[in-house]
Amino acid sequence: MTTIQNWLRNGWSEFRYRSGELCCEEVPLSAIAREIGTPFYAYSSKTVREAFLSYKQGFGDRRHLIAYAIKANENISIARLLAELGAGADIVSVGQLYRAQVAGIPGNKMMYSGVGKTDREIRAALEAGILFFNVESAEELARIEELAEEVHIRAGIAIRINPDVDPKTHPYISTGMREHKFGVEIEAALDLYRRAAKKEWLEVRGIQCHIGSQITDSSPHREALARVLEVREKLGREGIETRYLDVGGGLGIRYSEENPPAPSEFVKGLMDVAGNLDLTWVIEPGRSIVGNAGALVCQVLYRKDHGGKRYTIVDAGMNDLIRPAIYDAFHPILPVNQAEDPTQLSPTEVVGPICESTDQFAWDRMLPAFAQRDLMAVLAAGAYGSAMSSNYNAKPLCPEVLVEGASWRVIRRRQTIEELIALEREYLAP
Ligand SMILES: *Cc1c(COP(=O)(O)O)cnc(C)c1O
């Protein structure tokens, strides 16, 4: 419990108890549950806004673009909230391009990342007038050039450098080491730039790297940046200008005991490495914008004692939040109605309804006793929560709500059972 209390005290969380009821900003989560049922995601707009503004504050009067990595939370209303503050978007698919457009993010504030961009996606991004592609291979560069010529739109490009830096995070979310599929090694990147600089339909605009996610210490980013700056300088000497310096995303958040720097501090640390260069900074934060803004709220269905363990079975599962199942991730868990005696704790397994042994939110967790039908909040679930959810076990996608002070609104309704089968219905044999 100390962990959770610390987290509530020191996190950026707008989730706290008021009169014994867990609230998001000023709205009791139980009030939302009464109206729309469980499970659902609740997001604090204040937390999202504050995280974004902290990045902005870090850059001060330096030219910059904060391109929200929309994959962390793809809800259009959240992207729109960020768009209104001036955010761009880091996108990795034509679906995300469309989401960003509907959210009101202009094409010239978007960059397109990812190792596997398809022809259709490249064409759509060219037509949307994106700022640049973060190119990840020689073959991709050649394909972008061909398609740019075909549609007669010059393609802005940056090469994603693989700086071979160990970000010391979970191996599944680390991306900037030689053995990972991402980016281009430094020598090869120089070659690609030289090739690109000569092409009529390509315009070198930037240089990028992204070394991983949930990185809670700024030294790996600083190390990677130093290597990218060396490449940038070498290019400059050859007359190849990279006006945009894109440092990727990856700043971590507090899930339990982590103590990451605030975005403003993190950004200042990076600017110290670079000194006062004449360029536009680009950063692609995802998790650190939305992670602490969200909670998954579910209801306890049953309890059982079995195999020497106590199981608390809830109505949300790995289909709603898969991070514990695939990354062994820790999420704080709180009762929505504060326990009468918060020091009275016992170990429990918190599990979902899905037919997989890994469908679990917590293992051997010290929690107050839950009664049947009690509400439970799984915190720090705003990033890679809803965005990674699925229809596994034919469970409909759950609703999402956005809280603003004392008011809240649905920003995605619950999927219907009919919608679950909509793509198949017309093919049913008579
Ligand atoms: C995932 C990703 C991000 C965002 O990472 P966070 O850890 O959520 O900040 C940014 N850029 C690229 C290229 C990514 O793949």
GROMACS .gro file of C-alpha atoms in nm, residues 107-389:
model
  283
  107GLY     CA    1  -0.029   1.705  -4.216
  108ASN     CA    2   0.273   1.932  -4.192
  109LYS     CA    3   0.295   1.848  -3.820
  110MET     CA    4   0.309   1.472  -3.879
  111MET     CA    5   0.594   1.232  -3.919
  112TYR     CA    6   0.554   0.876  -4.033
  113SER     CA    7   0.754   0.605  -3.852
  114GLY     CA    8   0.777   0.226  -3.870
  115VAL     CA    9   0.978  -0.039  -4.056
  116GLY     CA   10   0.696  -0.166  -4.277
  117LYS     CA   11   0.521   0.120  -4.458
  118THR     CA   12   0.306  -0.010  -4.745
  119ASP     CA   13   0.261   0.159  -5.086
  120ARG     CA   14  -0.091   0.259  -4.997
  121GLU     CA   15   0.026   0.413  -4.670
  122ILE     CA   16   0.314   0.601  -4.832
  123ARG     CA   17   0.083   0.745  -5.099
  124ALA     CA   18  -0.174   0.853  -4.839
  125ALA     CA   19   0.095   1.020  -4.629
  126LEU     CA   20   0.236   1.204  -4.933
  127GLU     CA   21  -0.110   1.326  -5.024
  128ALA     CA   22  -0.165   1.441  -4.664
  129GLY     CA   23   0.150   1.653  -4.694
  130ILE     CA   24   0.332   1.507  -4.394
  131LEU     CA   25   0.647   1.679  -4.272
  132PHE     CA   26   0.870   1.375  -4.319
  133PHE     CA   27   0.899   0.998  -4.325
  134ASN     CA   28   1.132   0.842  -4.071
  135VAL     CA   29   1.299   0.602  -4.313
  136GLU     CA   30   1.421   0.268  -4.181
  137SER     CA   31   1.589   0.096  -4.479
  138ALA     CA   32   1.746   0.150  -4.822
  139GLU     CA   33   1.460  -0.034  -4.994
  140GLU     CA   34   1.204   0.180  -4.817
  141LEU     CA   35   1.385   0.497  -4.926
  142ALA     CA   36   1.382   0.377  -5.288
  143ARG     CA   37   1.012   0.295  -5.269
  144ILE     CA   38   0.924   0.635  -5.120
  145GLU     CA   39   1.114   0.800  -5.405
  146GLU     CA   40   0.928   0.599  -5.670
  147LEU     CA   41   0.590   0.673  -5.518
  148ALA     CA   42   0.671   1.043  -5.469
  149GLU     CA   43   0.754   1.070  -5.838
  150GLU     CA   44   0.437   0.881  -5.928
  151VAL     CA   45   0.209   1.118  -5.734
  152HIS     CA   46   0.428   1.423  -5.807
  153ILE     CA   47   0.470   1.522  -5.443
  154ARG     CA   48   0.820   1.566  -5.300
  155ALA     CA   49   0.873   1.344  -4.998
  156GLY     CA   50   1.032   1.492  -4.687
  157ILE     CA   51   1.258   1.238  -4.526
  158ALA     CA   52   1.464   1.175  -4.215
  159ILE     CA   53   1.669   0.862  -4.161
  160ARG     CA   54   1.606   0.679  -3.837
  161ILE     CA   55   1.947   0.619  -3.686
  162ASN     CA   56   2.000   0.305  -3.480
  163PRO     CA   57   2.251   0.446  -3.231
  164ASP     CA   58   2.322   0.110  -3.064
  165VAL     CA   59   2.238   0.237  -2.715
  166ASP     CA   60   2.096   0.017  -2.440
  167PRO     CA   61   1.795   0.200  -2.292
  168LYS     CA   62   1.783  -0.041  -1.993
  169THR     CA   63   1.410  -0.092  -2.020
  170HIS     CA   64   1.197  -0.403  -2.081
  171PRO     CA   65   1.355  -0.595  -2.374
  172TYR     CA   66   1.022  -0.598  -2.563
  173ILE     CA   67   1.005  -0.218  -2.568
  174SER     CA   68   1.369  -0.142  -2.631
  175THR     CA   69   1.439  -0.052  -2.994
  176GLY     CA   70   1.772   0.127  -3.035
  177MET     CA   71   2.026  -0.152  -3.015
  178ARG     CA   72   2.200  -0.311  -3.310
  179GLU     CA   73   2.011  -0.636  -3.276
  180HIS     CA   74   1.671  -0.467  -3.309
  181LYS     CA   75   1.481  -0.440  -3.635
  182PHE     CA   76   1.459  -0.061  -3.605
  183GLY     CA   77   1.655   0.211  -3.779
  184VAL     CA   78   1.971   0.212  -3.986
  185GLU     CA   79   2.327   0.175  -3.860
  186ILE     CA   80   2.533   0.493  -3.869
  187GLU     CA   81   2.756   0.412  -4.169
  188ALA     CA   82   2.461   0.291  -4.375
  189ALA     CA   83   2.261   0.598  -4.274
  190LEU     CA   84   2.531   0.831  -4.410
  191ASP     CA   85   2.509   0.646  -4.741
  192LEU     CA   86   2.130   0.679  -4.752
  193TYR     CA   87   2.151   1.051  -4.687
  194ARG     CA   88   2.406   1.096  -4.967
  195ARG     CA   89   2.180   0.903  -5.202
  196ALA     CA   90   1.865   1.091  -5.094
  197ALA     CA   91   2.028   1.433  -5.126
  198LYS     CA   92   2.069   1.377  -5.502
  199LYS     CA   93   1.710   1.277  -5.572
  200GLU     CA   94   1.465   1.516  -5.725
  201TRP     CA   95   1.161   1.368  -5.548
  202LEU     CA   96   1.318   1.343  -5.204
  203GLU     CA   97   1.392   1.630  -4.969
  204VAL     CA   98   1.616   1.565  -4.671
  205ARG     CA   99   1.451   1.740  -4.379
  206GLY     CA  100   1.561   1.573  -4.060
  207ILE     CA  101   1.739   1.308  -3.863
  208GLN     CA  102   1.571   1.084  -3.610
  209CYS     CA  103   1.624   0.817  -3.349
  210HIS     CA  104   1.393   0.643  -3.103
  211ILE     CA  105   1.558   0.405  -2.859
  212GLY     CA  106   1.270   0.248  -2.670
  213SER     CA  107   0.991   0.309  -2.424
  214GLN     CA  108   0.937   0.348  -2.048
  215ILE     CA  109   1.288   0.484  -2.005
  216THR     CA  110   1.303   0.643  -1.663
  217ASP     CA  111   1.655   0.785  -1.670
  218SER     CA  112   1.766   1.044  -1.923
  219SER     CA  113   2.119   0.912  -1.982
  220PRO     CA  114   2.036   0.663  -2.263
  221HIS     CA  115   1.856   0.938  -2.455
  222ARG     CA  116   2.148   1.175  -2.403
  223GLU     CA  117   2.394   0.913  -2.521
  224ALA     CA  118   2.185   0.840  -2.832
  225LEU     CA  119   2.147   1.210  -2.903
  226ALA     CA  120   2.524   1.262  -2.886
  227ARG     CA  121   2.570   0.994  -3.154
  228VAL     CA  122   2.297   1.140  -3.374
  229LEU     CA  123   2.455   1.484  -3.344
  230GLU     CA  124   2.786   1.341  -3.469
  231VAL     CA  125   2.610   1.205  -3.777
  232ARG     CA  126   2.431   1.535  -3.823
  233GLU     CA  127   2.756   1.727  -3.810
  234LYS     CA  128   2.922   1.496  -4.059
  235LEU     CA  129   2.627   1.545  -4.294
  236GLY     CA  130   2.649   1.920  -4.249
  237ARG     CA  131   3.012   1.916  -4.355
  238GLU     CA  132   2.903   1.742  -4.676
  239GLY     CA  133   2.639   2.008  -4.735
  240ILE     CA  134   2.345   1.786  -4.635
  241GLU     CA  135   2.122   1.981  -4.398
  242THR     CA  136   1.892   1.822  -4.144
  243ARG     CA  137   1.681   2.106  -4.010
  244TYR     CA  138   1.466   1.886  -3.787
  245LEU     CA  139   1.631   1.699  -3.503
  246ASP     CA  140   1.385   1.432  -3.398
  247VAL     CA  141   1.476   1.263  -3.069
  248GLY     CA  142   1.186   1.013  -3.072
  249GLY     CA  143   0.979   0.936  -2.763
  250GLY     CA  144   1.030   0.694  -2.479
  251LEU     CA  145   1.023   0.892  -2.154
  252GLY     CA  146   0.878   0.667  -1.884
  253ILE     CA  147   0.611   0.725  -1.622
  254ARG     CA  148   0.556   0.611  -1.266
  255TYR     CA  149   0.384   0.274  -1.240
  256SER     CA  150   0.517   0.191  -0.894
  257GLU     CA  151   0.851   0.314  -0.762
  258GLU     CA  152   0.998   0.464  -1.082
  259ASN     CA  153   1.109   0.822  -1.061
  260PRO     CA  154   1.136   0.958  -1.414
  261PRO     CA  155   1.227   1.322  -1.474
  262ALA     CA  156   0.941   1.559  -1.554
  263PRO     CA  157   0.911   1.615  -1.931
  264SER     CA  158   1.041   1.974  -1.895
  265GLU     CA  159   1.355   1.852  -1.714
  266PHE     CA  160   1.402   1.571  -1.963
  267VAL     CA  161   1.386   1.812  -2.257
  268LYS     CA  162   1.626   2.057  -2.094
  269GLY     CA  163   1.872   1.771  -2.042
  270LEU     CA  164   1.860   1.692  -2.414
  271MET     CA  165   1.904   2.055  -2.514
  272ASP     CA  166   2.214   2.070  -2.291
  273VAL     CA  167   2.371   1.790  -2.494
  274ALA     CA  168   2.311   1.974  -2.821
  275GLY     CA  169   2.399   2.327  -2.717
  276ASN     CA  170   2.257   2.617  -2.910
  277LEU     CA  171   2.220   2.473  -3.260
  278ASP     CA  172   2.007   2.635  -3.527
  279LEU     CA  173   1.742   2.369  -3.579
  280THR     CA  174   1.387   2.267  -3.496
  281TRP     CA  175   1.353   2.013  -3.216
  282VAL     CA  176   1.103   1.734  -3.266
  283ILE     CA  177   0.999   1.496  -2.991
  284GLU     CA  178   0.752   1.206  -3.018
  285PRO     CA  179   0.617   1.135  -2.668
  286GLY     CA  180   0.336   0.887  -2.617
  287ARG     CA  181   0.328   0.715  -2.279
  288SER     CA  182   0.447   1.020  -2.084
  289ILE     CA  183   0.154   1.225  -2.219
  290VAL     CA  184  -0.133   0.985  -2.153
  291GLY     CA  185  -0.005   0.706  -1.926
  292ASN     CA  186  -0.086   0.852  -1.587
  293ALA     CA  187  -0.405   1.011  -1.720
  294GLY     CA  188  -0.604   0.689  -1.745
  295ALA     CA  189  -0.759   0.416  -1.532
  296LEU     CA  190  -0.940   0.100  -1.630
  297VAL     CA  191  -1.242   0.060  -1.405
  298CYS     CA  192  -1.390  -0.285  -1.359
  299GLN     CA  193  -1.616  -0.475  -1.124
  300VAL     CA  194  -1.547  -0.775  -0.904
  301LEU     CA  195  -1.756  -1.070  -1.023
  302TYR     CA  196  -1.646  -1.352  -0.793
  303ARG     CA  197  -1.385  -1.452  -0.537
  304LYS     CA  198  -1.246  -1.798  -0.486
  305ASP     CA  199  -0.978  -1.968  -0.277
  306HIS     CA  200  -0.801  -2.226  -0.482
  307GLY     CA  201  -0.457  -2.392  -0.490
  308GLY     CA  202  -0.350  -2.201  -0.184
  309LYS     CA  203  -0.432  -1.867  -0.345
  310ARG     CA  204  -0.715  -1.618  -0.329
  311TYR     CA  205  -0.850  -1.516  -0.668
  312THR     CA  206  -1.039  -1.193  -0.728
  313ILE     CA  207  -1.217  -1.228  -1.063
  314VAL     CA  208  -1.313  -0.907  -1.241
  315ASP     CA  209  -1.512  -0.823  -1.555
  316ALA     CA  210  -1.216  -0.669  -1.745
  317GLY     CA  211  -0.943  -0.882  -1.894
  318MET     CA  212  -0.637  -0.897  -2.115
  319ASN     CA  213  -0.866  -0.802  -2.405
  320ASP     CA  214  -0.902  -0.461  -2.235
  321LEU     CA  215  -0.551  -0.424  -2.089
  322ILE     CA  216  -0.283  -0.662  -2.209
  323ARG     CA  217   0.030  -0.504  -2.056
  324PRO     CA  218   0.047  -0.724  -1.747
  325ALA     CA  219   0.001  -1.037  -1.959
  326ILE     CA  220   0.267  -0.958  -2.220
  327TYR     CA  221   0.519  -0.737  -2.036
  328ASP     CA  222   0.458  -0.859  -1.682
  329ALA     CA  223   0.377  -0.491  -1.623
  330PHE     CA  224   0.284  -0.356  -1.282
  331HIS     CA  225  -0.028  -0.140  -1.254
  332PRO     CA  226  -0.143   0.006  -0.922
  333ILE     CA  227  -0.484  -0.127  -0.821
  334LEU     CA  228  -0.723   0.052  -0.587
  335PRO     CA  229  -1.074  -0.010  -0.463
  336VAL     CA  230  -1.309   0.260  -0.593
  337ASN     CA  231  -1.468   0.277  -0.249
  338GLN     CA  232  -1.187   0.328  -0.003
  339ALA     CA  233  -1.140   0.032   0.228
  340GLU     CA  234  -1.263   0.090   0.582
  341ASP     CA  235  -0.924  -0.011   0.712
  342PRO     CA  236  -0.664   0.052   0.438
  343THR     CA  237  -0.393  -0.120   0.647
  344GLN     CA  238  -0.586  -0.449   0.648
  345LEU     CA  239  -0.433  -0.617   0.340
  346SER     CA  240  -0.403  -0.969   0.212
  347PRO     CA  241  -0.249  -1.123  -0.099
  348THR     CA  242  -0.470  -1.188  -0.400
  349GLU     CA  243  -0.450  -1.274  -0.768
  350VAL     CA  244  -0.653  -1.030  -0.977
  351VAL     CA  245  -0.772  -1.215  -1.286
  352GLY     CA  246  -1.004  -1.153  -1.580
  353PRO     CA  247  -1.263  -1.367  -1.757
  354ILE     CA  248  -1.049  -1.461  -2.061
  355CYS     CA  249  -0.958  -1.825  -2.119
  356GLU     CA  250  -0.581  -1.782  -2.077
  357SER     CA  251  -0.375  -1.834  -1.764
  358THR     CA  252  -0.191  -1.510  -1.835
  359ASP     CA  253  -0.517  -1.312  -1.822
  360GLN     CA  254  -0.421  -1.144  -1.500
  361PHE     CA  255  -0.375  -0.785  -1.376
  362ALA     CA  256  -0.182  -0.863  -1.058
  363TRP     CA  257   0.000  -1.156  -0.902
  364ASP     CA  258   0.017  -1.205  -0.527
  365ARG     CA  259  -0.081  -0.839  -0.470
  366MET     CA  260  -0.145  -0.703  -0.121
  367LEU     CA  261  -0.491  -0.548  -0.145
  368PRO     CA  262  -0.786  -0.475   0.083
  369ALA     CA  263  -1.060  -0.736   0.071
  370PHE     CA  264  -1.299  -0.690  -0.220
  371ALA     CA  265  -1.663  -0.793  -0.196
  372GLN     CA  266  -1.867  -0.915  -0.488
  373ARG     CA  267  -1.976  -0.623  -0.714
  374ASP     CA  268  -1.715  -0.385  -0.569
  375LEU     CA  269  -1.555  -0.155  -0.823
  376MET     CA  270  -1.181  -0.169  -0.881
  377ALA     CA  271  -0.953   0.078  -1.061
  378VAL     CA  272  -0.642  -0.032  -1.248
  379LEU     CA  273  -0.433   0.284  -1.262
  380ALA     CA  274  -0.166   0.426  -1.494
  381ALA     CA  275  -0.352   0.260  -1.780
  382GLY     CA  276  -0.387   0.558  -2.015
  383ALA     CA  277  -0.106   0.447  -2.247
  384TYR     CA  278  -0.100   0.120  -2.442
  385GLY     CA  279  -0.419   0.019  -2.260
  386SER     CA  280  -0.720   0.082  -2.478
  387ALA     CA  281  -0.487   0.117  -2.777
  388MET     CA  282  -0.375  -0.247  -2.744
  389SER     CA  283  -0.719  -0.385  -2.662
   0.00000   0.00000   0.00000
